[in-house]
Coordinates of C-alpha atoms in Angstrom, one line a residue:
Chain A
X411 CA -51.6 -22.9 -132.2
X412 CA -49.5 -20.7 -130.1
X413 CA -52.6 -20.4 -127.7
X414 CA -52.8 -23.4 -127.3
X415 CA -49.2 -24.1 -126.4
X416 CA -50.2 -21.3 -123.9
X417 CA -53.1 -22.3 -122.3
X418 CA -51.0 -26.2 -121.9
X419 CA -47.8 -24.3 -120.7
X420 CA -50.4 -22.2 -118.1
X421 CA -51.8 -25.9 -117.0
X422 CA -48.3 -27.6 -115.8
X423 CA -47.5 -24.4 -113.5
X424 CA -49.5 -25.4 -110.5
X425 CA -47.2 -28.3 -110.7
X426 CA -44.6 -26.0 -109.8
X427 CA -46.3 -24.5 -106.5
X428 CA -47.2 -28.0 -105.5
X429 CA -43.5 -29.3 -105.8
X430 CA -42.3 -26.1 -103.9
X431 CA -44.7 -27.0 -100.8
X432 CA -43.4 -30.5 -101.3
X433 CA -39.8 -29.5 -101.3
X434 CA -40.5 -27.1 -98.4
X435 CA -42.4 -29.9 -96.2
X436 CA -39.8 -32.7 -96.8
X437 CA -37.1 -29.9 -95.5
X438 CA -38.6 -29.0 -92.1
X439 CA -38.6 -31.7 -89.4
X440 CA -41.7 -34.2 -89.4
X441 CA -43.1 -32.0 -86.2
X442 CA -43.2 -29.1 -88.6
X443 CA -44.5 -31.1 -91.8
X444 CA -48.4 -31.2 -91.9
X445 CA -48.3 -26.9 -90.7
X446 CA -45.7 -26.3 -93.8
X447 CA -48.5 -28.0 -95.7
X448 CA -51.4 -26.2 -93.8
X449 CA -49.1 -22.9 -94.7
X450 CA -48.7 -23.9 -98.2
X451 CA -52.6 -23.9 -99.0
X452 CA -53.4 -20.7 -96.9
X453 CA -50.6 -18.7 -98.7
X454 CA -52.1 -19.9 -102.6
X455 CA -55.5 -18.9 -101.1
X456 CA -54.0 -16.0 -99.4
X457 CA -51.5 -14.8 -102.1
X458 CA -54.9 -15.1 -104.9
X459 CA -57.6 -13.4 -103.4
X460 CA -55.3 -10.3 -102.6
X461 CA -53.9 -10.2 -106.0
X462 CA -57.7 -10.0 -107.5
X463 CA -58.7 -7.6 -104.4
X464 CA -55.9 -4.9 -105.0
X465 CA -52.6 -6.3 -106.4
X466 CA -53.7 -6.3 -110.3
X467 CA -54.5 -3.0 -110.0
X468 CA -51.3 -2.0 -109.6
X469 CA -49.6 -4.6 -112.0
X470 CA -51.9 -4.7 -114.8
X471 CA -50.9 -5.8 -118.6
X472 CA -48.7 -4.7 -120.8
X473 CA -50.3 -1.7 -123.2
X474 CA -53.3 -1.1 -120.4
X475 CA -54.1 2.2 -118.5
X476 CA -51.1 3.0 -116.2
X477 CA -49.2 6.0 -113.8
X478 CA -46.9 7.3 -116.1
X479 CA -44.5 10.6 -115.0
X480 CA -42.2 12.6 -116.9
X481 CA -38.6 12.7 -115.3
X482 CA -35.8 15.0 -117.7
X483 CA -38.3 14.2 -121.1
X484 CA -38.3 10.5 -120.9
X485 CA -41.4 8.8 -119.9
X486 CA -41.4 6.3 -116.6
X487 CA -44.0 4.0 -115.9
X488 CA -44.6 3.5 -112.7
X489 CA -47.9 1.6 -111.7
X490 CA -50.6 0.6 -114.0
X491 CA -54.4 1.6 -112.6
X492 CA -56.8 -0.9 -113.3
X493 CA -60.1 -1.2 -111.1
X494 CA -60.3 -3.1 -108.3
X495 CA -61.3 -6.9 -108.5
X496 CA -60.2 -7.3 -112.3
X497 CA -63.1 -5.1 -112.7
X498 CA -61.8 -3.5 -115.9
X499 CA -60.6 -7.4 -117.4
X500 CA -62.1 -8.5 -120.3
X501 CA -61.8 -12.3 -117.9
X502 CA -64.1 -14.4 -120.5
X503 CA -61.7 -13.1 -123.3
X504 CA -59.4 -16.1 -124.0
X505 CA -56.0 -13.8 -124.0
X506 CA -56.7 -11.4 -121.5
X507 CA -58.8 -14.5 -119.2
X508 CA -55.4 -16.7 -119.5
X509 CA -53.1 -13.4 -118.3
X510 CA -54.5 -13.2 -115.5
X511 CA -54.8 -16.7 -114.6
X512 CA -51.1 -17.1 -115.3
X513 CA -50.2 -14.3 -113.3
X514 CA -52.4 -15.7 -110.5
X515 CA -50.2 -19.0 -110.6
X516 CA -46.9 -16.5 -110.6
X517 CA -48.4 -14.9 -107.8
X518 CA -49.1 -18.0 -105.6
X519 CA -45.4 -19.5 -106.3
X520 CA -44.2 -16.4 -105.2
X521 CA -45.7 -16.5 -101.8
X522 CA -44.6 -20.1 -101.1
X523 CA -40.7 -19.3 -101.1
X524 CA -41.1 -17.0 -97.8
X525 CA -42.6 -20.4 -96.2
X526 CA -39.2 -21.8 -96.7
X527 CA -37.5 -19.3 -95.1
X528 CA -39.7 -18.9 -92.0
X529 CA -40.2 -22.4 -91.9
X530 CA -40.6 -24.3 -87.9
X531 CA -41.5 -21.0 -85.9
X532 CA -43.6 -18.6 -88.4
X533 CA -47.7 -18.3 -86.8
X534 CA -50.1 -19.2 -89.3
X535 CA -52.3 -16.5 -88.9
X536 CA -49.4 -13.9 -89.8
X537 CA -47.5 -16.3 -92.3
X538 CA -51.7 -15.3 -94.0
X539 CA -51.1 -11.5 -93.3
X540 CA -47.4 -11.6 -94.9
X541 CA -48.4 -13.4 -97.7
X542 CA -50.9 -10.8 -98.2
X543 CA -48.9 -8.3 -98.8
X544 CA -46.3 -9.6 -100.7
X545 CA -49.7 -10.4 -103.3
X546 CA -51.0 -7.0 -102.9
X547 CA -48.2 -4.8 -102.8
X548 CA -44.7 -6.0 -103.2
X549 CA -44.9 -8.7 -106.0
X550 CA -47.3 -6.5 -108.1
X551 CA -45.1 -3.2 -108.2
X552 CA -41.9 -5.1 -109.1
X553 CA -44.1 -7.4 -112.0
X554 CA -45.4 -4.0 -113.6
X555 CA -42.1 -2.9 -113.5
X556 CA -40.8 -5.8 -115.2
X557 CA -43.5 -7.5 -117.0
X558 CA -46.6 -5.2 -117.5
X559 CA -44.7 -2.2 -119.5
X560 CA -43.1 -0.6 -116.5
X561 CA -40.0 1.7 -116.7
X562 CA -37.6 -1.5 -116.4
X563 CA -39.3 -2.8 -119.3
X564 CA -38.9 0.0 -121.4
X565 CA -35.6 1.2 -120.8
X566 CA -34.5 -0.1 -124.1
X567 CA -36.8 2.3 -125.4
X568 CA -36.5 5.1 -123.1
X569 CA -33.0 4.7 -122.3
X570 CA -31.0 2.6 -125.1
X571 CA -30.7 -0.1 -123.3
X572 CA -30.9 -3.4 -124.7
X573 CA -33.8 -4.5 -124.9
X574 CA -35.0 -3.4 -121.6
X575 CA -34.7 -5.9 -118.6
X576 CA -35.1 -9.0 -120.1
X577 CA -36.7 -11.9 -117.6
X578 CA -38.4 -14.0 -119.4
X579 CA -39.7 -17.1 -116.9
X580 CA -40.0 -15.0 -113.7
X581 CA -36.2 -15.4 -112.1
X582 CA -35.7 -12.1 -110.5
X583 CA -39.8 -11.0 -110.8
X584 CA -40.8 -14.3 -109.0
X585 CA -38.4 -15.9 -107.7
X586 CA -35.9 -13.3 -106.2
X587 CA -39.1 -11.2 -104.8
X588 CA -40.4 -14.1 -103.1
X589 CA -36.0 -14.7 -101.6
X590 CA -35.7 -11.6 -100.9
X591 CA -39.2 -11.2 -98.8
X592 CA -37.9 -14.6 -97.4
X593 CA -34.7 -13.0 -95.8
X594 CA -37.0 -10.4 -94.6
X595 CA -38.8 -13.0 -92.7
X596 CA -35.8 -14.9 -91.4
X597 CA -34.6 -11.7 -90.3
X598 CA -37.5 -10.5 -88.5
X599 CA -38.5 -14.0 -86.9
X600 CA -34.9 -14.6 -85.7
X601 CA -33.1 -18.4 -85.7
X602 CA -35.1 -21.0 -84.2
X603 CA -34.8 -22.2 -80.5
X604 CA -31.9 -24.5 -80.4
X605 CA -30.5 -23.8 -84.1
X606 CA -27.1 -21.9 -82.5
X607 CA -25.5 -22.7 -79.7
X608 CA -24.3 -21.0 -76.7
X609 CA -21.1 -20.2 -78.5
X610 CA -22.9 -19.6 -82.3
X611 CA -22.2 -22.4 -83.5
X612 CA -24.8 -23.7 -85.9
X613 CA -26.6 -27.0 -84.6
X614 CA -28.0 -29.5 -87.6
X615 CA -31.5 -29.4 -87.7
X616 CA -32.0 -32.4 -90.6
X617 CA -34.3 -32.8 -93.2
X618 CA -37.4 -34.9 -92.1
X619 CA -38.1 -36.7 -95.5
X620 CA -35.4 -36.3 -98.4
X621 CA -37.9 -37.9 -100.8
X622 CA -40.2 -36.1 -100.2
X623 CA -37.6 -32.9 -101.0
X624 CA -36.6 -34.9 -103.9
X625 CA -40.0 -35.5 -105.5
X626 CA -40.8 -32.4 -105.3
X627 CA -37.8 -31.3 -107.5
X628 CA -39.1 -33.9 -110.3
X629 CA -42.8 -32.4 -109.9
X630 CA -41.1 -28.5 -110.0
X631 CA -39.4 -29.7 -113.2
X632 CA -42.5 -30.5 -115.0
X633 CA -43.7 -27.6 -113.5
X634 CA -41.0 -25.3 -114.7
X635 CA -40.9 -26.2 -118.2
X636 CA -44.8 -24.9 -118.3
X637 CA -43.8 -21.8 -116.4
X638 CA -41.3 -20.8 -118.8
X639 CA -43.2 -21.9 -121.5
X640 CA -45.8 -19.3 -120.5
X641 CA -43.2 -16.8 -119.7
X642 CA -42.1 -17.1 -123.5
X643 CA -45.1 -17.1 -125.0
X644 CA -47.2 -14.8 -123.1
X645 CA -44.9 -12.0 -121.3
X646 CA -41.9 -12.6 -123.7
X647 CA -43.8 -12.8 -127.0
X648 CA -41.1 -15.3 -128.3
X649 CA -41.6 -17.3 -131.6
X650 CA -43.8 -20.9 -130.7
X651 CA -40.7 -22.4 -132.9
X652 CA -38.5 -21.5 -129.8
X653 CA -40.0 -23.2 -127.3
X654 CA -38.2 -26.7 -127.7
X655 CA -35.2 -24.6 -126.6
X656 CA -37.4 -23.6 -123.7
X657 CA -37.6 -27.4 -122.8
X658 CA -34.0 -28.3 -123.1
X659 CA -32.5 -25.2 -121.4
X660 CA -35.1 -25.6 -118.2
X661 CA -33.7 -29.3 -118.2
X662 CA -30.3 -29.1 -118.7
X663 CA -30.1 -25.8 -116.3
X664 CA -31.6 -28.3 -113.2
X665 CA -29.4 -31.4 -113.9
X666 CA -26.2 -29.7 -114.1
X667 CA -27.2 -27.9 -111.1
X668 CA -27.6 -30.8 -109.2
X669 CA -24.6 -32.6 -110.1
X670 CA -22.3 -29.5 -109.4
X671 CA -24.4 -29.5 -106.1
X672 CA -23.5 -33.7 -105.8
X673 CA -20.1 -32.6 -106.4
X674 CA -19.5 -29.9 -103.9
X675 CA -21.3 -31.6 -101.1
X676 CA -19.5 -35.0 -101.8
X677 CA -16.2 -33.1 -102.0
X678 CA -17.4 -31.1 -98.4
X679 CA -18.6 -33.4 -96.6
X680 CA -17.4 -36.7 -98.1
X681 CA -20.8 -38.4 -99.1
X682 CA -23.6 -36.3 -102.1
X683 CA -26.3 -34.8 -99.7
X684 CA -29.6 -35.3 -100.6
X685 CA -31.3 -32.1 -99.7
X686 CA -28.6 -29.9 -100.7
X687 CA -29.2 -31.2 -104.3
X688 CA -32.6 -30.9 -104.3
X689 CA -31.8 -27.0 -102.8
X690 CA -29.4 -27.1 -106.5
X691 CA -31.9 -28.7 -108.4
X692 CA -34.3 -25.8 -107.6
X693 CA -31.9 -22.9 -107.7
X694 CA -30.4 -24.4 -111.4
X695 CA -34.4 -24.1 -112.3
X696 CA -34.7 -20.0 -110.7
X697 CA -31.6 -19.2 -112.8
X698 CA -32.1 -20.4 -115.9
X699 CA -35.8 -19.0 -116.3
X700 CA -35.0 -15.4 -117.1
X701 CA -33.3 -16.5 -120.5
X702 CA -35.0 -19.9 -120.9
X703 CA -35.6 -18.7 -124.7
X704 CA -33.1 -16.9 -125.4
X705 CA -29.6 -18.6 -124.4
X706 CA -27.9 -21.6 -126.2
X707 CA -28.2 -25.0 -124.3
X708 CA -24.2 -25.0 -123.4
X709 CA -24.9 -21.7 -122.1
X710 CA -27.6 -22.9 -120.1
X711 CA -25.3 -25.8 -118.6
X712 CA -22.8 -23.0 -117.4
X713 CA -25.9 -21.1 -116.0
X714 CA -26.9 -24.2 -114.3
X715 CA -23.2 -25.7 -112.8
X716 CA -22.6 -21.9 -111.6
X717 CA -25.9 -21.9 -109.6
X718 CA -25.3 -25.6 -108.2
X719 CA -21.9 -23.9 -107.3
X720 CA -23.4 -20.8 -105.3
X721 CA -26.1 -22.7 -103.7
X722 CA -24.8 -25.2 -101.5
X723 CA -21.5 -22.4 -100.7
X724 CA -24.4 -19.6 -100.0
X725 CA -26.4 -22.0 -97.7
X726 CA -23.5 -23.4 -95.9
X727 CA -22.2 -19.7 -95.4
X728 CA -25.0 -17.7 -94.2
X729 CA -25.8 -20.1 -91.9
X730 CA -22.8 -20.2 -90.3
X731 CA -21.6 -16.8 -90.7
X732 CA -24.6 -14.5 -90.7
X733 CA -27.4 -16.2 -88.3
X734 CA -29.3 -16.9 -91.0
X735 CA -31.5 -19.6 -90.5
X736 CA -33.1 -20.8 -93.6
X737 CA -34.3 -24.5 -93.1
X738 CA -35.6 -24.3 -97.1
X739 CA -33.2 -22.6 -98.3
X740 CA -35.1 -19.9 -99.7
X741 CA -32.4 -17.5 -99.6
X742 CA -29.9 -18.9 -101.3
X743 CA -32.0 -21.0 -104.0
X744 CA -34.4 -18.1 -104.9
X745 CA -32.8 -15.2 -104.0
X746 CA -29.2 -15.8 -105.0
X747 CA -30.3 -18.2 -107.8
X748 CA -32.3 -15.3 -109.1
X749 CA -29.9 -12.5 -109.1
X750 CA -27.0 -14.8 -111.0
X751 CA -30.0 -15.9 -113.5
X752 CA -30.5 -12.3 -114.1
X753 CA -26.8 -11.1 -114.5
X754 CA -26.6 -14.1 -117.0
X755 CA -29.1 -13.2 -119.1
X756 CA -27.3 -10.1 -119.5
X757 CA -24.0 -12.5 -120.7
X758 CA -25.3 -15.2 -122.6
X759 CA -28.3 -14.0 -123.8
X760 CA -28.6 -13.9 -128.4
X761 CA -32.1 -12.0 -129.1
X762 CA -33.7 -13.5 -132.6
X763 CA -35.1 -11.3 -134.8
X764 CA -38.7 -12.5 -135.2
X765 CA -39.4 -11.2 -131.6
X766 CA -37.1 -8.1 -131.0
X767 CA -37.0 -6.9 -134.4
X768 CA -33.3 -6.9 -134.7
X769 CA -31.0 -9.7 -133.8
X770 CA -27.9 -9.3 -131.6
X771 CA -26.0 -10.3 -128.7
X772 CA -25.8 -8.8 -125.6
X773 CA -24.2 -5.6 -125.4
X774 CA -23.2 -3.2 -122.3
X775 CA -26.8 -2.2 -122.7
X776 CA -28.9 -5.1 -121.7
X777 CA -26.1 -5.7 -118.9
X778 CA -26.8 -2.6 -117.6
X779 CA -30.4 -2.8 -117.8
X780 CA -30.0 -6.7 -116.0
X781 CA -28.0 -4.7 -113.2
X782 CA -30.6 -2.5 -112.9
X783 CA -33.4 -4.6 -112.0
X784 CA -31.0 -6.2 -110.0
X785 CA -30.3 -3.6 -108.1
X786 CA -34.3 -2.3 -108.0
X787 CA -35.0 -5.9 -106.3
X788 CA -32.3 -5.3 -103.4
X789 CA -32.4 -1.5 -103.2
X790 CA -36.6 -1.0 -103.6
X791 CA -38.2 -4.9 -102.8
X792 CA -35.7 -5.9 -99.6
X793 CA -36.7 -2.4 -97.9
X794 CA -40.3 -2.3 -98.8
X795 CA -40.5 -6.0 -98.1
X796 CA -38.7 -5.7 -94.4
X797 CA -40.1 -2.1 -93.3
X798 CA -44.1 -3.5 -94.1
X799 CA -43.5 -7.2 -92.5
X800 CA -41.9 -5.0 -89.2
X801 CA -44.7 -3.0 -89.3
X802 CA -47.3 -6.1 -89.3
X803 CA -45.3 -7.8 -86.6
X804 CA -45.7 -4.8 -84.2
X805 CA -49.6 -5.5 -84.8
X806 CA -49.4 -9.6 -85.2
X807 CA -46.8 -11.2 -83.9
X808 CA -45.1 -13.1 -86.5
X809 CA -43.1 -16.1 -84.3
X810 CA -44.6 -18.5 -82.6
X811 CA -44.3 -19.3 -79.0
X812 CA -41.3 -20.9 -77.8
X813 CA -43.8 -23.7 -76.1
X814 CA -45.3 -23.9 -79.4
X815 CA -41.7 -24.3 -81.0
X816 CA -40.7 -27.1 -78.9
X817 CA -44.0 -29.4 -79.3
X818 CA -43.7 -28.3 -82.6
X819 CA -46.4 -26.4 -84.9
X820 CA -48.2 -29.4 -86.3
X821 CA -49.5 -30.4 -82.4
X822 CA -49.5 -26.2 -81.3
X823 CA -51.2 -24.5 -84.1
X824 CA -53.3 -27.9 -86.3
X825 CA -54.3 -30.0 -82.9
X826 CA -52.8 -32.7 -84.7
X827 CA -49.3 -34.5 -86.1
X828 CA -48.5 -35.3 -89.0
X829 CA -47.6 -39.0 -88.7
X830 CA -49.4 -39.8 -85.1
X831 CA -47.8 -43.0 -85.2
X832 CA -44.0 -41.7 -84.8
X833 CA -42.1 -42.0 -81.4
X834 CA -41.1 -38.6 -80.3
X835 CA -37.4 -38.4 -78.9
X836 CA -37.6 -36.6 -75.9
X837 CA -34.2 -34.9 -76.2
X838 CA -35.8 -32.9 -79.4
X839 CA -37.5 -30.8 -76.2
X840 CA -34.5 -30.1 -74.4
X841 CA -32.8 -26.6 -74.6
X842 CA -29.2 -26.2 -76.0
Chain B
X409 CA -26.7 -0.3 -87.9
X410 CA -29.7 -1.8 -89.8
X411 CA -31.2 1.2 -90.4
X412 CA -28.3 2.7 -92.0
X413 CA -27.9 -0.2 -93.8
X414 CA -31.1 -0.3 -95.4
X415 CA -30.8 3.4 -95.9
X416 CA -27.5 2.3 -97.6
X417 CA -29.8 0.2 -100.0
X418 CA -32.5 2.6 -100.6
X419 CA -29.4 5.6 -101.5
X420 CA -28.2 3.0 -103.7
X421 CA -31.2 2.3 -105.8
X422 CA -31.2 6.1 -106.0
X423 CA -27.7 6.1 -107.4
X424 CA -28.9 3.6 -110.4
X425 CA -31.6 6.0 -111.6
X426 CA -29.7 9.0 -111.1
X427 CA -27.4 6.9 -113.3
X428 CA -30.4 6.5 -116.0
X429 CA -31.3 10.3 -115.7
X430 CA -28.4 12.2 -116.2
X431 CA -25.8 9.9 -118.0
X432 CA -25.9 9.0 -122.0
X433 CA -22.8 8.1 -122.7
X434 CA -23.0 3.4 -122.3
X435 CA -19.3 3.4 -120.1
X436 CA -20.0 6.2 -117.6
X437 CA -23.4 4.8 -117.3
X438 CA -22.5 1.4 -116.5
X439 CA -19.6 2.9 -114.0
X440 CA -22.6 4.9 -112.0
X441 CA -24.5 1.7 -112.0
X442 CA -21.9 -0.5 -110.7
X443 CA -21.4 2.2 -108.4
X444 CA -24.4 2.8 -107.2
X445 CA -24.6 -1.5 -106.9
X446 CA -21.7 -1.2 -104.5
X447 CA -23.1 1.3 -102.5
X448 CA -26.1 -1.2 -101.8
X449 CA -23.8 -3.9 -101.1
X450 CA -22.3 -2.3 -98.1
X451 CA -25.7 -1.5 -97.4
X452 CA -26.6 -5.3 -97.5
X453 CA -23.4 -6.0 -95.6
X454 CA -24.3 -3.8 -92.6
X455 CA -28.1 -5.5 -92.3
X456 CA -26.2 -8.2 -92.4
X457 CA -24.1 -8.1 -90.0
X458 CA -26.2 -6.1 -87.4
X459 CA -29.0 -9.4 -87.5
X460 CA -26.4 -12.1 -86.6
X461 CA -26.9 -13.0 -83.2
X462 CA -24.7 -12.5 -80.1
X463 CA -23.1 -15.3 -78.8
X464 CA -25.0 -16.6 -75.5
X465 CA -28.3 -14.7 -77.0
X466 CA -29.2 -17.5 -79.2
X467 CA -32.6 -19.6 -78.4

């Protein structure tokens, strides 16, 4: 039964991916739209093929063969070591076969956040090589960690802690990897021409197609509830009776998300902005998926009204303040939508008994083991992520050309527009 | 700046499992956590600040 539910949970995430590129195409301008696409493709192909080259080797299951070092008596897990190429993966087993494959999927949503971030000037060719290795190297280390038996599983064992860092659908492992990679990028590809002006003021750069930004939020919500289904079932080993609650919290943690982003943008700027709430829509999803399972549904509201809150605010702010330009709001939805689902966990989170052996709320513990990994992903992924995408950009040059900027990337890098029938307006060319 | 700053970070990370190592006791712990936390937000706030773009050096 509960297989079952698995393998249908494992089937609705590639819904997810697809409403991320979605979301991320309708966001960029139309000159932008088709390479965003193009970009969206290459990473999944990218992000998979490294994962099964190198990057499960160093993830690997829970319970398999792993690096484990001994620091004052307690043990710490650091990396697993599995062969290369899921060599040493029973593949045609049912369990360890649908694993994988849902790790794959985890994998490929990752590397389509950074896309949002770098967005209207990031090359194809290195957008390939970044995605790379975030699949091979960063998202792996950081899911071991987390979700394979790594040390920030077990510190409720090894430490008293909880029970361990708890992140059930992915928030901090997928989501605020893939944010926190996607400030790398932002940072290392610089603003795009035109975006400030002479003074650093922020220009508006809108939105080509809200629906499209707005269907992908429905297609991300059918999506979601499969990828936090999985989550539950196959990484959190929660009881199949919980997984209504799975459904209801994913849903309720987007809507009220949305509204409170409706609200804030109709109270800022006098009318509900479209692609703010679908930025809120998305970041309610990221923050509720570390305790899909295991919060109450009014907790899962406040979850999902304090990330509608933080995400237009953190949007509005670095963009403004800190240079940060982030046409998909990457940053903000994923990475800051991440962290607060994590430190929530630690506050709303009521473990049942069936799957943690003892039942109990959250005590100073599993905060401390949610600040933890919180502080792993900004003190350990943020470097790692930044220092290896400098290093590739001294080798491959990660922005485009500013010619190629102005035509746009569709015409400079694809040969072709995406909608050849549109006038262009010739001021778009001009330098602020 | 930024490499301070993401020295800052790293220093911090340090400070958290420093934290796990040698402390037992749950409120000192959680004190050399949230310590260590802060030390990577000033960290954060100095890569921060040392990417946002002159004025007149934008594109």
């Amino acid at each position: 039964m509960s297989a079952a539910l698995a393998a249908a949970a494992v089937l609705l995430i590639p819904l997810t991916i697809a409403g991320l590129a979605v979301i991320n195409a309708g966001l960029v301008r139309s000159r932008n739209a088709a390479h965003l696409m193009m970009a969206s493709l290459c990473a999944v192909g990218v992000g998979a093929a490294a994962y099964i080259i190198c990057g499960f080797s160093w993830q690997g299951l829970a319970g398999g063969p792993a690096s484990v070092i001994s620091v004052a008596g307690r043990d710490w897990n650091w990396a697993a070591r599995q062969p290369l190429f899921l060599s040493g993966v029973n593949v045609t087993g049912f369990a360890q076969g649908l694993a994988v494959w849902m790790q794959i999927l985890c994998v490929a949503l990752a590397t389509m956040i950074p896309l949002g971030g770098g967005a209207e000037r990031w090359r194809l060719s290195a957008m390939c090589a970044s995605t790379a290795l975030l699949a091979g190297i960063t998202y792996p280390l950081f899911a071991h960690w987390a979700w394979g038996g790594g040390w920030l599983a077990q510190l409720g064992v090894n430490y008293g802690l909880g029970y361990g860092f708890v992140d059930v659908g992915g928030s901090g492992t997928i989501h605020c990897v893939g944010g926190l990679t996607a400030l790398a990028m932002v940072w290392i590809l610089g603003p795009r021409r035109g975006k400030y002006s002479a003074d650093g003021l922020p220009m508006a750069m809108p939105a080509h197609h809200a629906v499209f930004a707005l269907f992908g939020c429905l297609l991300t919500w059918a999506g979601w509830v499969g990828l936090n289904t999985a989550g539950a079932l196959l990484i959190g080993a929660i009881d199949p009776g919980r997984l209504g609650l799975v459904g209801i919290n994913t849903t309720l943690a987007a809507g009220s998300a949305a509204l409170m982003t409706a609200i804030v943008t109709r109270i800022r700027f006098g009318r509900p902005d479209a692609s703010l709430t679908a930025n809120g829509w998305v970041a309610g999803l990221v923050a509720g998926s570390a305790g899909c399972a295991l919060v109450p549904p009014a907790a899962a509201i406040v979850i999902g009204l304090i990330a509608g809150l933080l995400a237009p605010l953190a949007i509005e702010n670095l963009e403004s303040r800190l240079s940060i330009d982030d046409p998909g709001g990457a940053v903000s939805v994923h990475a800051i939508g991440g962290i607060w689902g994590l430190i929530a966990t630690g506050m709303f989170a009521r473990f049942p008994m069936e799957s943690f052996g003892a039942r109990g709320r959250s005590d100073v513990g599993q905060w401390v083991a949610q600040l933890v990994g919180v502080a792993t992903l900004l003190g350990f992924v943020l470097p790692l992520s930044y220092g290896l995408n400098r290093l590739l950009d001294r080798f491959l040059p990660q922005r485009a050309t500013p010619e190629g900027e102005r035509q746009g990337l569709d015409l400079h890098e694809l040969g072709a527009p995406a909608y050849p029938e549109f006038l262009t307006h010739s001021d778009e060319f001009l330098q602020r | 700046m930024r490499i301070a700053g993401f020295l800052l970070l790293i220093a911090g990370w340090f400070l958290v499992l420093s934290a796990l190592v040698l402390l037992r006791a749950a409120w000192p712990q959680a004190a050399f956590v949230l310590a260590g936390m802060a030390v990577e937000a000033l960290g954060l706030g100095m890569v921060l600040r040392s990417h946002v773009t002159p004025h007149g050096r934008h594109g």
